Structures are given as structure tokens and as C-alpha cells.
Short mmCIF file of C-alpha atoms in Angstrom, two decimals:
data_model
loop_
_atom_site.label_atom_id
_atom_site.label_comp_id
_atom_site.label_asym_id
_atom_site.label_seq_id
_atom_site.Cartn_x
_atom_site.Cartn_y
_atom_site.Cartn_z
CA UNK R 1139 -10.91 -3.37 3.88
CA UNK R 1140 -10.09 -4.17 0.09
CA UNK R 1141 -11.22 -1.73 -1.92
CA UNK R 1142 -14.45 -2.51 -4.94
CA UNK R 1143 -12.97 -5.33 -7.41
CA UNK R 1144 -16.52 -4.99 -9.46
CA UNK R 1145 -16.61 -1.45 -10.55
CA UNK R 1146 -18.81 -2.45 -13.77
CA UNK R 1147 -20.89 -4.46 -11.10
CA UNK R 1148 -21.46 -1.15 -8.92
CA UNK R 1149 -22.32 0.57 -12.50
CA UNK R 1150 -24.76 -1.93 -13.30
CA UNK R 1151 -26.76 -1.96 -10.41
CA UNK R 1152 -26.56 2.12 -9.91
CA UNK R 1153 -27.98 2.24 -13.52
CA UNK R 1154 -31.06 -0.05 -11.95
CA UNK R 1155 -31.44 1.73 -9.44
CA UNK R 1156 -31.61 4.46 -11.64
CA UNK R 1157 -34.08 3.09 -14.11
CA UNK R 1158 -36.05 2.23 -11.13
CA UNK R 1159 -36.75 5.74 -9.96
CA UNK R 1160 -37.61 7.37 -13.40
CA UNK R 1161 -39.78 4.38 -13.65
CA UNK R 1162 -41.82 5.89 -10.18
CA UNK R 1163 -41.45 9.15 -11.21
CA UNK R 1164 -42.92 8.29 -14.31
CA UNK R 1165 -45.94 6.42 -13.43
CA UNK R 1166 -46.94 9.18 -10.98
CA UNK R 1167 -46.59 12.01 -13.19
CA UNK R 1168 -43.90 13.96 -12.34
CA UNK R 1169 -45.47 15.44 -9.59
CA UNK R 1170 -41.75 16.89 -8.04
CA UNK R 1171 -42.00 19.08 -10.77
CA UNK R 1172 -44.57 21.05 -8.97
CA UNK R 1173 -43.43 20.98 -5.52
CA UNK R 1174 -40.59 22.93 -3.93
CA UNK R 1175 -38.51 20.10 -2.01
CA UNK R 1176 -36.34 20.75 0.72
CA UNK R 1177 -33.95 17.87 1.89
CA UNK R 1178 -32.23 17.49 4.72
CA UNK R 1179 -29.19 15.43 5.31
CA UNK R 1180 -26.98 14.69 8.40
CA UNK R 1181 -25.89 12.36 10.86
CA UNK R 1182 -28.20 13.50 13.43
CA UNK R 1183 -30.86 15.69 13.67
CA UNK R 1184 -32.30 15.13 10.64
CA UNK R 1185 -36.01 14.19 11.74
CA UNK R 1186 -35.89 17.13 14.62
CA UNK R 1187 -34.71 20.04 11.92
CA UNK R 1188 -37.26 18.59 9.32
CA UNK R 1189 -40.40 18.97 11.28
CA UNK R 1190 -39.03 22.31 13.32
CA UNK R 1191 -39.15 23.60 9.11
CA UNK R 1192 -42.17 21.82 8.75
CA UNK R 1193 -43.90 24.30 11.81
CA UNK R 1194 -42.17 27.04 10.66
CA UNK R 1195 -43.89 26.88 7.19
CA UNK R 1196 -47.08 26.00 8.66
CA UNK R 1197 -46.70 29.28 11.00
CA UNK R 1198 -46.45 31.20 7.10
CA UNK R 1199 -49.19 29.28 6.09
CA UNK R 1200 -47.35 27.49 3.63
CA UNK R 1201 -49.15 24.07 2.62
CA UNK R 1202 -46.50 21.44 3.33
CA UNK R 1203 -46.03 18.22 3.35
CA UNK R 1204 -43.38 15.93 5.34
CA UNK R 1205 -41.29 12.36 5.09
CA UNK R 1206 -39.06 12.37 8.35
CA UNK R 1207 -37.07 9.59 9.03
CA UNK R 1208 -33.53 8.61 10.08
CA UNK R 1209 -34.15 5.21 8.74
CA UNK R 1210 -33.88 4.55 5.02
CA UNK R 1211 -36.28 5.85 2.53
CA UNK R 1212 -37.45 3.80 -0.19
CA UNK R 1213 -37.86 5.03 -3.28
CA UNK R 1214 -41.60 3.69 -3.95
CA UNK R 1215 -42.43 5.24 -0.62
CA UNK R 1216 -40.53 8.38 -1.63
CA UNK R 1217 -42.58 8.90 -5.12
CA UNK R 1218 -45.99 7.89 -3.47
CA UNK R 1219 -45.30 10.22 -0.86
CA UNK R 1220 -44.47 13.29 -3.57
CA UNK R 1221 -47.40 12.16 -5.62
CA UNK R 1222 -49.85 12.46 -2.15
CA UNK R 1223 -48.29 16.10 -1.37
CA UNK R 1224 -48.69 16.95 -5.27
CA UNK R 1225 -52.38 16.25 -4.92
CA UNK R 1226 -52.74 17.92 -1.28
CA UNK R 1227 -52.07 20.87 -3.14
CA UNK R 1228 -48.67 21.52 -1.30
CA UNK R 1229 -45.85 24.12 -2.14
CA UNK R 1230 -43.59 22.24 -0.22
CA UNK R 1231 -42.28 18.87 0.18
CA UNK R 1232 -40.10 18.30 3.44
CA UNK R 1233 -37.86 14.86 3.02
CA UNK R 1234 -35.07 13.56 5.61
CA UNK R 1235 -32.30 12.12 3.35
CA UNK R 1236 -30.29 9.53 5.14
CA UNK R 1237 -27.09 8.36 3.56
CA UNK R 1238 -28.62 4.61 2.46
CA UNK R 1239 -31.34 6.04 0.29
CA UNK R 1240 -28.42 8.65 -0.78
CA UNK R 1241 -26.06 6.12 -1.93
CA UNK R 1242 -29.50 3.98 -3.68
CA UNK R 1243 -29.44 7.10 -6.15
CA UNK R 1244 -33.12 7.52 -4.36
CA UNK R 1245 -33.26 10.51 -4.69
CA UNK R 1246 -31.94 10.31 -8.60
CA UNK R 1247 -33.54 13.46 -10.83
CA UNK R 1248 -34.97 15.37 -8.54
CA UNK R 1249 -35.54 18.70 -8.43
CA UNK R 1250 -33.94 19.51 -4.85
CA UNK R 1251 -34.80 23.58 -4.11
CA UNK R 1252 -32.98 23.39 -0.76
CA UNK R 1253 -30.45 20.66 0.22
CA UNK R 1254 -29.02 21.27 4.01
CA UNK R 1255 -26.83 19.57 6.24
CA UNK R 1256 -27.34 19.08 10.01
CA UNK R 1257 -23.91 17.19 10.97
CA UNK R 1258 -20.95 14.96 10.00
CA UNK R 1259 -20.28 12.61 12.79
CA UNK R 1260 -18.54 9.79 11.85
CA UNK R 1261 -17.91 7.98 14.56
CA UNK R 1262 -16.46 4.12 14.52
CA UNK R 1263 -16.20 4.35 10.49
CA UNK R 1264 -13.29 3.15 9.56
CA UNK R 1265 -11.35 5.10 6.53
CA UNK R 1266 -13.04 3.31 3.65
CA UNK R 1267 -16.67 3.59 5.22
CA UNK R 1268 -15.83 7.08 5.97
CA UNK R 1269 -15.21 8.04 2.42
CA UNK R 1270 -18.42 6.07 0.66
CA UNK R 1271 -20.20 7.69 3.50
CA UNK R 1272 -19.16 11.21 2.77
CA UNK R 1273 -19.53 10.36 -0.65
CA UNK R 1274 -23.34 9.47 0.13
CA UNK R 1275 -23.67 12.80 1.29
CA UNK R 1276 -22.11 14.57 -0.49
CA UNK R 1277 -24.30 13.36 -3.84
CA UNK R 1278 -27.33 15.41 -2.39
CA UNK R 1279 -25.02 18.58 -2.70
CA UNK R 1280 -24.32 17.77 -6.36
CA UNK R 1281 -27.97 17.62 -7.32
CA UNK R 1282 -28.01 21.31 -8.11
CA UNK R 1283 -30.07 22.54 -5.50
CA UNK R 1284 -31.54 26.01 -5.49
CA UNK R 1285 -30.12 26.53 -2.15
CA UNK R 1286 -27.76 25.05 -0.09
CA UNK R 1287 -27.41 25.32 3.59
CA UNK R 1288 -24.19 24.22 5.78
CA UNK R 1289 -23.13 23.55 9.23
CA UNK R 1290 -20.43 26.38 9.60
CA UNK R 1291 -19.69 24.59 12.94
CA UNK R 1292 -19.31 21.07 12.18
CA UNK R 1293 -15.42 19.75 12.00
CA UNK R 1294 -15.88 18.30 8.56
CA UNK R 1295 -17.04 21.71 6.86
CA UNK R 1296 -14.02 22.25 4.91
CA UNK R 1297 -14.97 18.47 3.08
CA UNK R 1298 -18.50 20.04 2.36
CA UNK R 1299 -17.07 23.99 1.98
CA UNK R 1300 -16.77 24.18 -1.46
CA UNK R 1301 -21.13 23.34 -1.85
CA UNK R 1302 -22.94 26.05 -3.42
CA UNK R 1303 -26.38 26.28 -4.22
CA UNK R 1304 -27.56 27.89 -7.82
CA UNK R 1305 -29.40 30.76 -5.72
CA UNK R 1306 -28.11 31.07 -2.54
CA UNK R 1307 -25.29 29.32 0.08
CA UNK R 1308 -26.00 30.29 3.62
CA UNK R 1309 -23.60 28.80 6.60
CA UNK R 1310 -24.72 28.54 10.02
CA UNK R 1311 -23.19 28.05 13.40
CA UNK R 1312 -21.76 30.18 16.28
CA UNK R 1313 -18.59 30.63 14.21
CA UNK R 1314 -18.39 34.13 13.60
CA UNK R 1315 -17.80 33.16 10.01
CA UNK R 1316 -20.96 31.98 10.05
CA UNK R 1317 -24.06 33.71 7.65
CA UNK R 1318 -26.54 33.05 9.98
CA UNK R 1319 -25.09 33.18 13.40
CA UNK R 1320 -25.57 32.22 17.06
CA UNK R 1321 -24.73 34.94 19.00
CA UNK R 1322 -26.41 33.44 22.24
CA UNK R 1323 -27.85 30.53 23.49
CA UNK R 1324 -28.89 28.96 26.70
CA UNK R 1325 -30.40 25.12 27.99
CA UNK R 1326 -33.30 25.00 30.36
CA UNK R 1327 -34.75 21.91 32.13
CA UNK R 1328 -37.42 22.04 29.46
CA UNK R 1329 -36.09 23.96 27.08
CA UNK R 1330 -33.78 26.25 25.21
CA UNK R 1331 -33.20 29.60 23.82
CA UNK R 1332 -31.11 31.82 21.74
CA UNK R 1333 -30.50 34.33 19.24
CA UNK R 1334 -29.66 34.36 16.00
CA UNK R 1335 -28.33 37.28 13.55
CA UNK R 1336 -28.53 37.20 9.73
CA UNK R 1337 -26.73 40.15 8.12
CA UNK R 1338 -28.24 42.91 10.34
CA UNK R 1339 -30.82 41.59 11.65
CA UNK R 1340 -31.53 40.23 15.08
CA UNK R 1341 -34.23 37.76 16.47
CA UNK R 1342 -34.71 35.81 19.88
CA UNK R 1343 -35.86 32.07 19.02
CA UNK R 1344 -36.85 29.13 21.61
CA UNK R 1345 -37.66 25.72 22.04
CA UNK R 1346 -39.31 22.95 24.12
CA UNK R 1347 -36.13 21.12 22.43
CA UNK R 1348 -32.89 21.04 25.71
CA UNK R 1349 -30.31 19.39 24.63
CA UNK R 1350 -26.87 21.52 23.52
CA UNK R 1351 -27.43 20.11 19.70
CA UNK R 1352 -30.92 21.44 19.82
CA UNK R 1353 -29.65 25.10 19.51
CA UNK R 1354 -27.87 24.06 16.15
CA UNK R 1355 -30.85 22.56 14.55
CA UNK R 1356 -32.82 25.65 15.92
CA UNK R 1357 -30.13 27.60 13.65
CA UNK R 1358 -30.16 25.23 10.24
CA UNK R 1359 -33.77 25.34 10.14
CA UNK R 1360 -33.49 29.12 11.02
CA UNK R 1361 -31.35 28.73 7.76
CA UNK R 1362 -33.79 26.69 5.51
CA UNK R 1363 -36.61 29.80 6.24
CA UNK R 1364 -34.37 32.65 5.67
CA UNK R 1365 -33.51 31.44 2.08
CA UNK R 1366 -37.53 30.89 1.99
CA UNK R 1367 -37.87 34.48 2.91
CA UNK R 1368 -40.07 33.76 6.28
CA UNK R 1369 -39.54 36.78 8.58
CA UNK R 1370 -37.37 36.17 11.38
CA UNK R 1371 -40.95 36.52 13.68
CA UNK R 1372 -42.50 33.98 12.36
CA UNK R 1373 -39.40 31.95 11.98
CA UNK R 1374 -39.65 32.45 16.16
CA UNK R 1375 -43.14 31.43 16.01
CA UNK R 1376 -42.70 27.96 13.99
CA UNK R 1377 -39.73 27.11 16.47
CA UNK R 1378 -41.84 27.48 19.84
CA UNK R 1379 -44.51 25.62 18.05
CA UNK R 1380 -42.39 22.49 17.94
CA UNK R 1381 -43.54 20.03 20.56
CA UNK R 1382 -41.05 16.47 20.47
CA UNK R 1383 -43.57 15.14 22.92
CA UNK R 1384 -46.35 12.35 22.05
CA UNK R 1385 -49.89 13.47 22.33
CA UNK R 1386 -51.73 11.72 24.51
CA UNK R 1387 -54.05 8.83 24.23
CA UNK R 1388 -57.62 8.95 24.17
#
């Protein structure tokens, strides 16, 4: 693939883009200003880690508010949703960041408390999709979050290493370089288990989640509500709450 022969053309329309957002933020108010948001990026597991932080601050009773999905995000559904948790009285503001509203610059100005990153899978990219793709996710990092959380697992960690948030930088992962660590873990037909280990401290966590990835995004939102200081019980508590089943119909 030939590489970008409109560079001023790319400029132009990221300075719309641009424009466009502060134009949102504007009109709303500012409300991010108020509101502690925690993004979360990946290739998978995005929408699953997002709402297992989303129980785990409701467990602390923490008002929060959520946008999960792993489709793209627009940015007037982005501001409208900040402007709705700004006057539900939230603290926090939960938003899946997916690497086409990344690359849109939706996202542009705001104040990110806690970026994390699920994965980086990039299966059937080919070199030059790879890099705008890492560079997509990569821009969430250099929005000078608060707190950054990693996947000390992932194979592409060393691209994403060098990440720090202003605060705090915690890795996760059964690596045994890993801040917040896996020690254990096991699948059940309808669920999992495991347990985790931050510094030295130890705390049992499960799931109705079974599938082997499940454990990890057990662990990165584990992550996101250490650096939130949520004890590791209720931490356990928001986990088990998590049901990925439909409730019924009436």
C-alpha cells in the first residue's frame, strides 16, 4: 500500500475534526471538566472490562455513568452522553474507545483520568494498517491521563511500554513482572475464578464470564479500581455482580 501523498489533506481534515469537538464541548458546557473519565481501549474486550468497572463502582457506590461499545463512537453522541452523566450527578464517566473514533481525534481535549488497554491483536493488518492502527491507540496514551493501565501480558507491550500515566502506571497480567498479578486462575462451565495480588495483598475474584480472556479483563478492570482505591473486597463484589446475560422479557 502507497503510503499518504496528501499530508496537508490529512492536516486539514484532523484540524475539522478538531474544531468539531471543541465546538460540542462547547455548546454543552464543559461538562468533562467535572467528571472523572475512564477510557478503555483494546482490540477486544473493551465493552466486557467497561461494564465489569462499571459494577465495580456501583458496588462502592460510586455514581457512574457508561458508553460501551466496540463500534465507533461519534463525537455528538460522545458529548451528549458526558453532558447526560454531568447532569446525573456522576463522578464517573465509563467510555469504550475504539480505534475509529481514536484516529477521528474524538476524543480531542479531554480530560482522560484513567486510559487502559485490554489487548493488541492485530490480526490480517497488513504493515501499513498495523502502524495507523497502533498509532490510533496509541493517541489515547498521549492524552495525559491521570493513570494509565497496561496489559503486561499482551505480545505488543514493549510498543505500548514506555506509557505512563501523570499519577500512577500499573501493569497487569500473569507475568510475574506484572503490578497487579494473576497468580491463579481457573474456567468453569459457567464461570471463572482467580486470584489476583497487588503489592502484598491478596484477593480471590470470580465471574459468570468462562472464557480464558475473561480472566484478563477480570485483572485490567481489577487494575482500573486499584488506582481508584476500591478495596480489593469490593473489587470481588463488583466482578461477581457482572451478569453478560440478557434479562428476560416481560
Amino acid at each position: 500500500m502507497e503510503g499518504n501523498k496528501n499530508p496537508s489533506g490529512n492536516r486539514k481534515r484532523f484540524n475539522l475534526e478538531r474544531a468539531k469537538v471543541k465546538l460540542l464541548a462547547a455548546y454543552y458546557g464543559h461538562p468533562a471538566r467535572d467528571l472523572r473519565i475512564i477510557c478503555i481501549t483494546g482490540t477486544t474486550g473493551k465493552s466486557t472490562v467497561a461494564h465489569l468497572v462499571h459494577e465495580i463502582l456501583l458496588a462502592a457506590s460510586q455514581p457512574v455513568a457508561i458508553l460501551a461499545s466496540d463500534h465507533e463512537i461519534k463525537a455528538s453522541v460522545l458529548h451528549k452522553f458526558l453532558n447526560d452523566a454531568w447532569k446525573a450527578k456522576a463522578t464517573y464517566a465509563i467510555i469504550t474507545a475504539p480505534a475509529t473514533s481514536l484516529s477521528k481525534d474524538t476524543f480531542y481535549g479531554l480530560p482522560i483520568y484513567t486510559a487502559a488497554l485490554t489487548d493488541f491483536i492485530p490480526s490480517g493488518l497488513n504493515d501499513t494498517d498495523l502502524e495507523t492502527y497502533l498509532s490510533a491507540k496509541s493517541s489515547l496514551f498521549h492524552m495525559d491521563p491521570e493513570v494509565v493501565i497496561l496489559n503486561r501480558d499482551d505480545a505488543h507491550y514493549p510498543a505500548f511500554s514506555n506509557f505512563r500515566g501523570k499519577t500512577e502506571t500499573i501493569s497487569y497480567g500473569a507475568s510475574s513482572d506484572s503490578n497487579l498479578k494473576i497468580d491463579y486462575s481457573k474456567l468453569y462451565r459457567k464461570g471463572c475464578e482467580a486470584s489476583l495480588s497487588f503489592g502484598n495483598h491478596a484477593f480471590n475474584v470470580a465471574s459468570f464470564l468462562n472464557t480464558e480472556p475473561a480472566i484478563s479483563y477480570m485483572a485490567c478492570a481489577a487494575a482500573i479500581a486499584t488506582a481508584l482505591n476500591i478495596s480489593p473486597a469490593t473489587i470481588a463484589d463488583g466482578l461477581a455482580n457482572y451478569d453478560p446475560q440478557p434479562a428476560p422479557q416481560n
